[in-house]
C-alpha positions as protocol buffer text, in pm:
chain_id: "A"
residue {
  index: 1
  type: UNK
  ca { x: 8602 y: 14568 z: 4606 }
}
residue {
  index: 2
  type: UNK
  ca { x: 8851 y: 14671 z: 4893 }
}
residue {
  index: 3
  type: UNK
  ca { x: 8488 y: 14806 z: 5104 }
}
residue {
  index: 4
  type: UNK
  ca { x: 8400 y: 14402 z: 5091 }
}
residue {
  index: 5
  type: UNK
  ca { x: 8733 y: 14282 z: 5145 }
}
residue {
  index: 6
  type: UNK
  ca { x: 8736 y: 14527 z: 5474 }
}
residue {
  index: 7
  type: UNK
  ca { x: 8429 y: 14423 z: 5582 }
}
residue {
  index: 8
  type: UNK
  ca { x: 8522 y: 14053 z: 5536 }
}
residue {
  index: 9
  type: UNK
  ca { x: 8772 y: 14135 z: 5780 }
}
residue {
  index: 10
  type: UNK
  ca { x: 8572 y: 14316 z: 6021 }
}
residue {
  index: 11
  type: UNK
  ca { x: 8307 y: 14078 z: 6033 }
}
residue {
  index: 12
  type: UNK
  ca { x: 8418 y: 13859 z: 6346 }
}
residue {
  index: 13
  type: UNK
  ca { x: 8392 y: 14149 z: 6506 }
}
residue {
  index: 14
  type: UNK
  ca { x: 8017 y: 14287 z: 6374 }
}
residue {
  index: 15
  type: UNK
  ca { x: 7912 y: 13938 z: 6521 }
}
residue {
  index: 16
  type: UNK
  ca { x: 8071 y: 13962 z: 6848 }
}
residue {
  index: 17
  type: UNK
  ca { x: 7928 y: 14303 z: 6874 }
}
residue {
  index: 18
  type: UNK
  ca { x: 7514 y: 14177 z: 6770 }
}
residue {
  index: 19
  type: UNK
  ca { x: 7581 y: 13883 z: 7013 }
}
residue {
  index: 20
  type: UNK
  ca { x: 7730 y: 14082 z: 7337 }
}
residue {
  index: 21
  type: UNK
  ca { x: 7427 y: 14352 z: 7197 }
}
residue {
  index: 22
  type: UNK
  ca { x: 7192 y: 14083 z: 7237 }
}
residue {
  index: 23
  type: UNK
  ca { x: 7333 y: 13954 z: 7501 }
}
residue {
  index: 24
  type: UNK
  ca { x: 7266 y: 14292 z: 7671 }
}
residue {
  index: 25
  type: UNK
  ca { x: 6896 y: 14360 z: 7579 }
}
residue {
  index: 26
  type: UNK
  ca { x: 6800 y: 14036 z: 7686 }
}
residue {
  index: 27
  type: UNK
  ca { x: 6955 y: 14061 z: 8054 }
}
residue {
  index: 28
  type: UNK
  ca { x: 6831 y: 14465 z: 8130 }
}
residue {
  index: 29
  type: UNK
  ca { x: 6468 y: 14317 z: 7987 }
}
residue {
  index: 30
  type: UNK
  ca { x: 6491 y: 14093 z: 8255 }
}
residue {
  index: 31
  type: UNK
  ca { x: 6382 y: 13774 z: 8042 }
}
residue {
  index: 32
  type: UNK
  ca { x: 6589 y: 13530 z: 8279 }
}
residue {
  index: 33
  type: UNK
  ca { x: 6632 y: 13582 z: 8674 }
}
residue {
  index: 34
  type: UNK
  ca { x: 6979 y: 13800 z: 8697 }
}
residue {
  index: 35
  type: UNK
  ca { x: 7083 y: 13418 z: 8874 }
}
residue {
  index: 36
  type: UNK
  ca { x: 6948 y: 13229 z: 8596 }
}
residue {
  index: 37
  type: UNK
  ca { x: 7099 y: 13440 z: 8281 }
}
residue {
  index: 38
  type: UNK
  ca { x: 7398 y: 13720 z: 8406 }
}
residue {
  index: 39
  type: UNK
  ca { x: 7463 y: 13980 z: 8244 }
}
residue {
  index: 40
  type: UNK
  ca { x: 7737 y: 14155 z: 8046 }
}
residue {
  index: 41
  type: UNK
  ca { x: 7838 y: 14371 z: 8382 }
}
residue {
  index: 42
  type: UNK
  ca { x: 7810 y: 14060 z: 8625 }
}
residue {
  index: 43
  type: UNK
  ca { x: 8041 y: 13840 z: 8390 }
}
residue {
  index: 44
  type: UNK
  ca { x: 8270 y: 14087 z: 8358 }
}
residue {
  index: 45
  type: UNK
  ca { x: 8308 y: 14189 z: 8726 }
}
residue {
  index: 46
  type: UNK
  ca { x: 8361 y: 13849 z: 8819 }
}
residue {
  index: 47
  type: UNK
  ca { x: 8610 y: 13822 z: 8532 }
}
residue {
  index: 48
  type: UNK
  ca { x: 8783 y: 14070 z: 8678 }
}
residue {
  index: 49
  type: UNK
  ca { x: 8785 y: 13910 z: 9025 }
}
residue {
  index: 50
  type: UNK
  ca { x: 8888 y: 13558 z: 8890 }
}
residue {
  index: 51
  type: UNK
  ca { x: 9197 y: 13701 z: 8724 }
}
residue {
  index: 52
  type: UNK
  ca { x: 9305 y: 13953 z: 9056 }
}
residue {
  index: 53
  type: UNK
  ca { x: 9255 y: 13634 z: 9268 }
}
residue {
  index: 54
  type: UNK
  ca { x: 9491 y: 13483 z: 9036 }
}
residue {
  index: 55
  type: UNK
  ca { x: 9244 y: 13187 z: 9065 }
}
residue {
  index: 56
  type: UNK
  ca { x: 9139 y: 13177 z: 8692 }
}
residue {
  index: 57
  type: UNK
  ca { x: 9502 y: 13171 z: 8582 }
}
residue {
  index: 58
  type: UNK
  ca { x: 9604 y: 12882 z: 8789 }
}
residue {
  index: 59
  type: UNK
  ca { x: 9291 y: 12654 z: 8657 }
}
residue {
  index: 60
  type: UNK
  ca { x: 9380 y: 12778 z: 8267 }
}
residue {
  index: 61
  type: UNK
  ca { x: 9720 y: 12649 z: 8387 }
}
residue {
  index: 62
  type: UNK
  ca { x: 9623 y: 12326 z: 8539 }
}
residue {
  index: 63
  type: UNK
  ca { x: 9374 y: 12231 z: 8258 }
}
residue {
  index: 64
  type: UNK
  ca { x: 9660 y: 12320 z: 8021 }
}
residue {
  index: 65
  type: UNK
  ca { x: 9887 y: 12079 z: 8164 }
}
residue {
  index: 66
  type: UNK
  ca { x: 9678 y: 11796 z: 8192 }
}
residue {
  index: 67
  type: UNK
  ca { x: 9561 y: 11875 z: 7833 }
}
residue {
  index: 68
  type: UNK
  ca { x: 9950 y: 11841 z: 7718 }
}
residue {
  index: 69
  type: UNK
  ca { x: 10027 y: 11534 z: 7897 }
}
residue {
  index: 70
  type: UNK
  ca { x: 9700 y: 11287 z: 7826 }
}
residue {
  index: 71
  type: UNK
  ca { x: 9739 y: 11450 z: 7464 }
}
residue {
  index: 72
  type: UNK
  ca { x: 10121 y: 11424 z: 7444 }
}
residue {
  index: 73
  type: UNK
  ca { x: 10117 y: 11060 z: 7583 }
}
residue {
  index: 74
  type: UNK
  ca { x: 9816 y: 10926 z: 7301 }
}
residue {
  index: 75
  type: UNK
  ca { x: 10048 y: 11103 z: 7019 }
}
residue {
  index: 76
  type: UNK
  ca { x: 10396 y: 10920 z: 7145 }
}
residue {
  index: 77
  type: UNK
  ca { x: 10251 y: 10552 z: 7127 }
}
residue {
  index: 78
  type: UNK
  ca { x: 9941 y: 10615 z: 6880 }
}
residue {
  index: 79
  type: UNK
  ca { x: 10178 y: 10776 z: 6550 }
}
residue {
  index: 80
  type: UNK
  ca { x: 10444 y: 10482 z: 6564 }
}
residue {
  index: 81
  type: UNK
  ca { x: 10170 y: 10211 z: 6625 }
}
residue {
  index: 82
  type: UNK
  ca { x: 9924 y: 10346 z: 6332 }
}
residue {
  index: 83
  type: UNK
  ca { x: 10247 y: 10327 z: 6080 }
}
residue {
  index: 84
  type: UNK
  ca { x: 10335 y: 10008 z: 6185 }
}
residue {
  index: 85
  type: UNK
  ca { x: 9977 y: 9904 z: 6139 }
}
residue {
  index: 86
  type: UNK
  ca { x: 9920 y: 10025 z: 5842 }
}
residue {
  index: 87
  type: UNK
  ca { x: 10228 y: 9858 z: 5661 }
}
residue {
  index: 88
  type: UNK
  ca { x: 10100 y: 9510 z: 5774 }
}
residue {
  index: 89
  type: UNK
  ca { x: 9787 y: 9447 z: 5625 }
}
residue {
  index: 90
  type: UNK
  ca { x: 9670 y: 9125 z: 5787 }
}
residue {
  index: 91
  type: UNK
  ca { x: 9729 y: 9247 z: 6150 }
}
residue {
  index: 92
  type: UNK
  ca { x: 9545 y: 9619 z: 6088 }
}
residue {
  index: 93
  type: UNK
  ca { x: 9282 y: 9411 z: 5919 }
}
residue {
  index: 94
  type: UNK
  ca { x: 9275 y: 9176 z: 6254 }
}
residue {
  index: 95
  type: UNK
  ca { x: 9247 y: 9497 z: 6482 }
}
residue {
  index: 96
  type: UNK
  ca { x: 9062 y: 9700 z: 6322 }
}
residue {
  index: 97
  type: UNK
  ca { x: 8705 y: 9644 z: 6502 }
}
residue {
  index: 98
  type: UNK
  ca { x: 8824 y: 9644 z: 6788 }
}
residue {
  index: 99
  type: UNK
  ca { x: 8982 y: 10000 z: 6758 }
}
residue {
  index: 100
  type: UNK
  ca { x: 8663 y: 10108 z: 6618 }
}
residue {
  index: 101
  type: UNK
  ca { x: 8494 y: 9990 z: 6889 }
}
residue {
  index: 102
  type: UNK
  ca { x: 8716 y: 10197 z: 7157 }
}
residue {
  index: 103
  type: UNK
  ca { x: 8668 y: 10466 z: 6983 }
}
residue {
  index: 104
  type: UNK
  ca { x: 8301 y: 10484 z: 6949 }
}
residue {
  index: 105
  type: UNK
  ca { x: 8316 y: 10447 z: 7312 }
}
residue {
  index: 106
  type: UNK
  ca { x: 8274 y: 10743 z: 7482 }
}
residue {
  index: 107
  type: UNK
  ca { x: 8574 y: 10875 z: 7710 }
}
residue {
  index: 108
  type: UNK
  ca { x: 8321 y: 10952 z: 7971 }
}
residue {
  index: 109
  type: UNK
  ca { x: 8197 y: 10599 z: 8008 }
}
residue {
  index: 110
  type: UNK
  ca { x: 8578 y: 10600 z: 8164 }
}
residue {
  index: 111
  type: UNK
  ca { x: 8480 y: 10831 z: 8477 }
}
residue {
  index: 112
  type: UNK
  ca { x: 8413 y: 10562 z: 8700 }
}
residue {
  index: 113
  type: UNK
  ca { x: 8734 y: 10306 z: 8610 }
}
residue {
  index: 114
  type: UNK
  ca { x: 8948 y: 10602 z: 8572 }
}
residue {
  index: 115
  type: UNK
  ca { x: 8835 y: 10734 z: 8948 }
}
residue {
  index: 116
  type: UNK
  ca { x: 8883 y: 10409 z: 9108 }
}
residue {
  index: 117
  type: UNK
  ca { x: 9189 y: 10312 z: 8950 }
}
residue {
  index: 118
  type: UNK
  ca { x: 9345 y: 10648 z: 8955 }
}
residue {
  index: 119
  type: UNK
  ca { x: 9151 y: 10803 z: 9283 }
}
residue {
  index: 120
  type: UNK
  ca { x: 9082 y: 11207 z: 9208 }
}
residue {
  index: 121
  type: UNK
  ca { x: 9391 y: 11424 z: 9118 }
}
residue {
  index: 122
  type: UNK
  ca { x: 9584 y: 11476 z: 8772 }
}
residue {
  index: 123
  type: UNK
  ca { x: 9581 y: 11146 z: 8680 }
}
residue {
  index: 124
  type: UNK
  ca { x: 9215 y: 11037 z: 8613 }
}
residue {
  index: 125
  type: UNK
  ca { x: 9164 y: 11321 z: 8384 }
}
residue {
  index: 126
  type: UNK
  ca { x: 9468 y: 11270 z: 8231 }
}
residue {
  index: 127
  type: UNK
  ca { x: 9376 y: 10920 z: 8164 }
}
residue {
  index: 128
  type: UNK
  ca { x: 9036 y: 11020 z: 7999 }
}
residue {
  index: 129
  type: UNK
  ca { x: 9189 y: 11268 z: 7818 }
}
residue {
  index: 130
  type: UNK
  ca { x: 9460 y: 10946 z: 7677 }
}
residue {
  index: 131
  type: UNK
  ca { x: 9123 y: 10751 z: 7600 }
}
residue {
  index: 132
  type: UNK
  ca { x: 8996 y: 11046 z: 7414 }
}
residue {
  index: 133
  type: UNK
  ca { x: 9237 y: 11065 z: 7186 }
}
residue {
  index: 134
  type: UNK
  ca { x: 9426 y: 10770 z: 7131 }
}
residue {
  index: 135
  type: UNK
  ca { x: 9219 y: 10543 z: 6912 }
}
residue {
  index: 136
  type: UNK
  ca { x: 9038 y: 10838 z: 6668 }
}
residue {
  index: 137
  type: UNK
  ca { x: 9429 y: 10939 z: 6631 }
}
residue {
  index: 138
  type: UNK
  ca { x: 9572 y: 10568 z: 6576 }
}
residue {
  index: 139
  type: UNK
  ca { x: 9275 y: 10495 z: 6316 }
}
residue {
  index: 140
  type: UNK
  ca { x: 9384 y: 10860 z: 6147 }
}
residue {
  index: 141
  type: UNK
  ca { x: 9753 y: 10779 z: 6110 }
}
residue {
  index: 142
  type: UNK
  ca { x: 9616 y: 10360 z: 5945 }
}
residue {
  index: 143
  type: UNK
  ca { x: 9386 y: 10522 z: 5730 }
}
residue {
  index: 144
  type: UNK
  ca { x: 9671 y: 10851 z: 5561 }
}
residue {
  index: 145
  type: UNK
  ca { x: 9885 y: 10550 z: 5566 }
}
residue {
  index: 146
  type: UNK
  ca { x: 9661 y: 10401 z: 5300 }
}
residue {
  index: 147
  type: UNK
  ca { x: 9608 y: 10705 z: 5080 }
}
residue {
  index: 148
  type: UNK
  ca { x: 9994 y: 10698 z: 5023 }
}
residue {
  index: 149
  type: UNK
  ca { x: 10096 y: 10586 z: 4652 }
}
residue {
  index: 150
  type: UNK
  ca { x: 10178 y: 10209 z: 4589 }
}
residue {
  index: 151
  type: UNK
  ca { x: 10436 y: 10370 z: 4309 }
}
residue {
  index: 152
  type: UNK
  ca { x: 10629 y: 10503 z: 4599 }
}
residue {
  index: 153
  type: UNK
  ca { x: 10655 y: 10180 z: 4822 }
}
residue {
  index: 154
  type: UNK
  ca { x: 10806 y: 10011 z: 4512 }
}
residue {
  index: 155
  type: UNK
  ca { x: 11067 y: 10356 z: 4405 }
}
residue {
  index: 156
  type: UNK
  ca { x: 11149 y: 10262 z: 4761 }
}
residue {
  index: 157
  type: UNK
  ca { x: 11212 y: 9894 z: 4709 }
}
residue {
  index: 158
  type: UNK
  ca { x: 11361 y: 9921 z: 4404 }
}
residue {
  index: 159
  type: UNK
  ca { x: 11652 y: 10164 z: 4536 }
}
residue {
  index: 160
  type: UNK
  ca { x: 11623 y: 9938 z: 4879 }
}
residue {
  index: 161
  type: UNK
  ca { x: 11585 y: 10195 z: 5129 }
}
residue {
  index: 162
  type: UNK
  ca { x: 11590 y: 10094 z: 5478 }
}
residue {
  index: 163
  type: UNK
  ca { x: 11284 y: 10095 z: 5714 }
}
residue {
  index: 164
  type: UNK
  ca { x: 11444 y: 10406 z: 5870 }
}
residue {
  index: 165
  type: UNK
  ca { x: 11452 y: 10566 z: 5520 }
}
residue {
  index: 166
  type: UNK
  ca { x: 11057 y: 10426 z: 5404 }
}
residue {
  index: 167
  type: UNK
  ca { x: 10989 y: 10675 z: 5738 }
}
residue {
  index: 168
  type: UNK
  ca { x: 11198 y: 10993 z: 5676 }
}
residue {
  index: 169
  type: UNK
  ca { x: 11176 y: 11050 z: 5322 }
}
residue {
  index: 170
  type: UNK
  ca { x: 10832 y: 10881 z: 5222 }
}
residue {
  index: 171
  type: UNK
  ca { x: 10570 y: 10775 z: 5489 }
}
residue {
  index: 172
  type: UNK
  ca { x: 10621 y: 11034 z: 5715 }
}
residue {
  index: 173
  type: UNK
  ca { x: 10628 y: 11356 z: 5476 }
}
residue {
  index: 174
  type: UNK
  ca { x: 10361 y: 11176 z: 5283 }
}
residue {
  index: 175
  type: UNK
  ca { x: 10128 y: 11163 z: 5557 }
}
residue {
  index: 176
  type: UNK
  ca { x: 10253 y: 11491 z: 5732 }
}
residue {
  index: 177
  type: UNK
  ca { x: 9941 y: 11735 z: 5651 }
}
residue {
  index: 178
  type: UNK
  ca { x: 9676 y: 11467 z: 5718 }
}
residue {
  index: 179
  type: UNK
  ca { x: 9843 y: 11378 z: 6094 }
}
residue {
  index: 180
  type: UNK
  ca { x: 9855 y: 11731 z: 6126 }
}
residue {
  index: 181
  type: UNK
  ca { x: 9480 y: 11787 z: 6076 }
}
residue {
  index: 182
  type: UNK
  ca { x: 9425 y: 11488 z: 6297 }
}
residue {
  index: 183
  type: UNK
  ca { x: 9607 y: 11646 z: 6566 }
}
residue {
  index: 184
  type: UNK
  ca { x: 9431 y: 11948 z: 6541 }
}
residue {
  index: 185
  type: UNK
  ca { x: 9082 y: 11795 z: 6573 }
}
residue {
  index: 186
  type: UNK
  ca { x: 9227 y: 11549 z: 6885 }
}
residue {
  index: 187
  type: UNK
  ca { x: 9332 y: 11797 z: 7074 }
}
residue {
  index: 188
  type: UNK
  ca { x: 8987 y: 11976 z: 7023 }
}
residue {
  index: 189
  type: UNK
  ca { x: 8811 y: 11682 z: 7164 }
}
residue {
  index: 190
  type: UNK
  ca { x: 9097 y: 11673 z: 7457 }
}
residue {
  index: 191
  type: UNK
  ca { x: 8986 y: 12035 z: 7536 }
}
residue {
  index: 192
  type: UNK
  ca { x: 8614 y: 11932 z: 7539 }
}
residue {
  index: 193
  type: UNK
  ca { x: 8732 y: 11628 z: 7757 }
}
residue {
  index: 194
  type: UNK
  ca { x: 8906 y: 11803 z: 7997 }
}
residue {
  index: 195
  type: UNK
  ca { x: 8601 y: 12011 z: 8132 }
}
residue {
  index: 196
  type: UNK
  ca { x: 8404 y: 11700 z: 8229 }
}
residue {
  index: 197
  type: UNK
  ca { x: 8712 y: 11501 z: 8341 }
}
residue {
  index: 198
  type: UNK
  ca { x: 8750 y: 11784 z: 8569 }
}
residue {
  index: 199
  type: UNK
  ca { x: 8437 y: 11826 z: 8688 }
}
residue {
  index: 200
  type: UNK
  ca { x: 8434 y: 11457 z: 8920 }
}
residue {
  index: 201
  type: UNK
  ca { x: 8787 y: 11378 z: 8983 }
}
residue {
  index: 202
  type: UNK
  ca { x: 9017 y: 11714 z: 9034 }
}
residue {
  index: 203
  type: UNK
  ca { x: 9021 y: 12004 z: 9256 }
}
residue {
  index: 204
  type: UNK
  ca { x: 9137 y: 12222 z: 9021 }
}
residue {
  index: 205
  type: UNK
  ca { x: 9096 y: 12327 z: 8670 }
}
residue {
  index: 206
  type: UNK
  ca { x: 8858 y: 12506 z: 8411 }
}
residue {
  index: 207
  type: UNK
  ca { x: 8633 y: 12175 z: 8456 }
}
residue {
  index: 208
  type: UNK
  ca { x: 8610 y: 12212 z: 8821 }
}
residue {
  index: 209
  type: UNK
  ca { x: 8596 y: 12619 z: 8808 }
}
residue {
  index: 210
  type: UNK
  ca { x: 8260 y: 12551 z: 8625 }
}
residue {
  index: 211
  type: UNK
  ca { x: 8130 y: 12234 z: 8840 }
}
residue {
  index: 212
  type: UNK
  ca { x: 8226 y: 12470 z: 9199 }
}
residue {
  index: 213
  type: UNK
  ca { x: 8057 y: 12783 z: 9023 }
}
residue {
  index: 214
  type: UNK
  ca { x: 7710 y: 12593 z: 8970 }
}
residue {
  index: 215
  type: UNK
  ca { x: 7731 y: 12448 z: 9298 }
}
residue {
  index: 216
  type: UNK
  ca { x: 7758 y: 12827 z: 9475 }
}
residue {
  index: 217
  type: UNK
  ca { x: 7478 y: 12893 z: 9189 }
}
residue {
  index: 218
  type: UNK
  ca { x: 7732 y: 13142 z: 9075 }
}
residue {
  index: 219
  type: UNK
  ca { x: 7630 y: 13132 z: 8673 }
}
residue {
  index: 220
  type: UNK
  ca { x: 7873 y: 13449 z: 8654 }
}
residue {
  index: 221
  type: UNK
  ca { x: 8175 y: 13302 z: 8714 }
}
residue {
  index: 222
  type: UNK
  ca { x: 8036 y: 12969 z: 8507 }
}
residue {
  index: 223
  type: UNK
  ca { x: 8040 y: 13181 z: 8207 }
}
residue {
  index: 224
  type: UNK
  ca { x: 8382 y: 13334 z: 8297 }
}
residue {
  index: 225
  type: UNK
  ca { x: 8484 y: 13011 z: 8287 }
}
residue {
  index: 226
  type: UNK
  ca { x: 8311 y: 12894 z: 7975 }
}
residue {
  index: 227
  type: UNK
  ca { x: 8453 y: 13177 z: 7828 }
}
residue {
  index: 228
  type: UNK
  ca { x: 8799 y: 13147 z: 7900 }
}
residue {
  index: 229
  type: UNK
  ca { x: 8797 y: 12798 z: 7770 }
}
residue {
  index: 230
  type: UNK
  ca { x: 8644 y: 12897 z: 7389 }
}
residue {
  index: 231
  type: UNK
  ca { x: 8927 y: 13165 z: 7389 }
}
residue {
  index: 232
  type: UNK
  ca { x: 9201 y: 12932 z: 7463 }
}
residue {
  index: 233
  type: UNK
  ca { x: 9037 y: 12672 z: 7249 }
}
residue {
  index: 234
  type: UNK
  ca { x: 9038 y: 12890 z: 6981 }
}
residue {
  index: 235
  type: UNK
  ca { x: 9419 y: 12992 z: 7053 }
}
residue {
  index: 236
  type: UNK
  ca { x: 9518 y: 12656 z: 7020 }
}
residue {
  index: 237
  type: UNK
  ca { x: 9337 y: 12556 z: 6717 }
}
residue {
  index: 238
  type: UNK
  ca { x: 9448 y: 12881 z: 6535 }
}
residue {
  index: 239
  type: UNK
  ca { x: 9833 y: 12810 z: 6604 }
}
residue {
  index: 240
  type: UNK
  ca { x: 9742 y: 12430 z: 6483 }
}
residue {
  index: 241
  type: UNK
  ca { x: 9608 y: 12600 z: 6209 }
}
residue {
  index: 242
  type: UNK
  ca { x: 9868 y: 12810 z: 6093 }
}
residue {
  index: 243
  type: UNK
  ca { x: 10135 y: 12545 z: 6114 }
}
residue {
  index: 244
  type: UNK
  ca { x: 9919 y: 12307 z: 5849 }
}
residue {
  index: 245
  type: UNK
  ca { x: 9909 y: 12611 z: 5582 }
}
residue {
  index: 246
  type: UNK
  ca { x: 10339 y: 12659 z: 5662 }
}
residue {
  index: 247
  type: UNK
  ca { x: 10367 y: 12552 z: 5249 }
}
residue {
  index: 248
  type: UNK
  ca { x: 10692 y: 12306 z: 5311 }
}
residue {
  index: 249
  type: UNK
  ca { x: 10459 y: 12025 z: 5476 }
}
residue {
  index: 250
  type: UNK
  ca { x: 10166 y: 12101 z: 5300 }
}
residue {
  index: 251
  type: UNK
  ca { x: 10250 y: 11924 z: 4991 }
}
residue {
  index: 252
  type: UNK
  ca { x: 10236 y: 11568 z: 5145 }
}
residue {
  index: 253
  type: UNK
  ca { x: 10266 y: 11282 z: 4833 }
}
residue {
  index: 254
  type: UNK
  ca { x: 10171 y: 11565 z: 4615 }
}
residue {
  index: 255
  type: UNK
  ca { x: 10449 y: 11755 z: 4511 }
}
């Protein structure tokens, strides 16, 4: 029993170890031109490079921040509009294709509004990254709304709490695990974002280390790139994760 349990544990690290193994065998067979498939060595020489030029660092950096703010921004207006919505019926029930519309829409289809209106710089990516995130979030936040308990709504009325008390001590810990989760998987499709919101309108960035890379038909320092961004996306989603299994907000309506 404790020989599966370790190797439960260990095996993240078997597959990392078959794919980089892989990985190897199929570069020194020479498959794929060295410029069409690098190899382990290449990758990690120009990993090494990236991070002594400091130039890696600065794009994790730059990504990061433009990550925080589009993603920061689309939480502030879409967690007070989706509670407000989804305590009046008749004007959710008004809005609600029209939110599903936006966010079927692809962020992408943005690029060209976002570059003219914005021009290249922080603020078109940031915008798409807003886009991206705002209306699957605001539709989250509507729809835990309605899982809530009618009982509590009427414990509620029946001891007259105010609007400010409805928020603190029953919507908002009722609906606390599910916005959680929600703002887990939005800020997974913010990091996704980023890379192609990077790639046409900034001169920085993971996004544009990738785009600059292909264009000097450097696939090394692509994957470097590609590479750093699954680690840090990974990061992030772990420490998301952790804080949705912390067992005082777990409970939501439950306990």
């Amino acid at each position: 029993m404790k020989s599966l349990i370790l190797n439960t544990k260990n095996s993240p690290v078997l597959v990392v170890a078959i794919f980089l193994t892989v990985w190897f065998f199929i570069s020194f067979l020479q498959i794929f031109p060295e410029y069409a498939f690098p190899s382990v060595q290449s990758v990690y020489n120009s990993l090494l490079n990236e991070l002594l030029s400091l130039r890696l660092v600065k794009d994790l950096v730059a990504s990061l921040w433009r990550v925080t703010i589009g993603f920061t921004l689309s939480a502030i207006l879409a967690i007070p509009i989706g509670l407000y919505l989804g305590r009046n019926n008749k004007i959710r029930d008004a809005l609600i294709p029209i939110l599903n519309f936006f966010r079927f829409l692809s962020p992408l289809a943005w690029i060209p509004f976002a570059i003219l209106w914005f021009h290249i710089g922080d603020k078109p990516a940031i915008f798409l990254i807003f886009m991206s995130t705002f209306f699957p979030l605001l539709l989250s936040v509507i729809s835990s709304i309605s899982t809530v308990p009618k009982i509590f709504f009427k414990v509620a009325k029946e001891y007259k709490y105010s609007n400010t008390e409805l928020l603190q001590q029953i919507l908002f810990p009722a609906i606390l695990p599910q916005l959680l989760s929600s703002l887990r998987i939005c800020f997974g499709i913010s990091w996704v974002v980023i890379v192609a919101a990077e790639m046409v309108g900034c001169q920085d960035g993971l996004g544009y280390g990738i785009w600059d890379a292909r264009n000097s038909l450097r696939l090394d320092t692509a994957v470097c790139y590609m590479i750093t961004i699954g680690l840090t996306g990974l990061a992030i989603d772990s420490l998301f994760l952790r804080i949705t299994n912390i067992k005082s907000i777990k409970w939501g309506y439950g306990k």
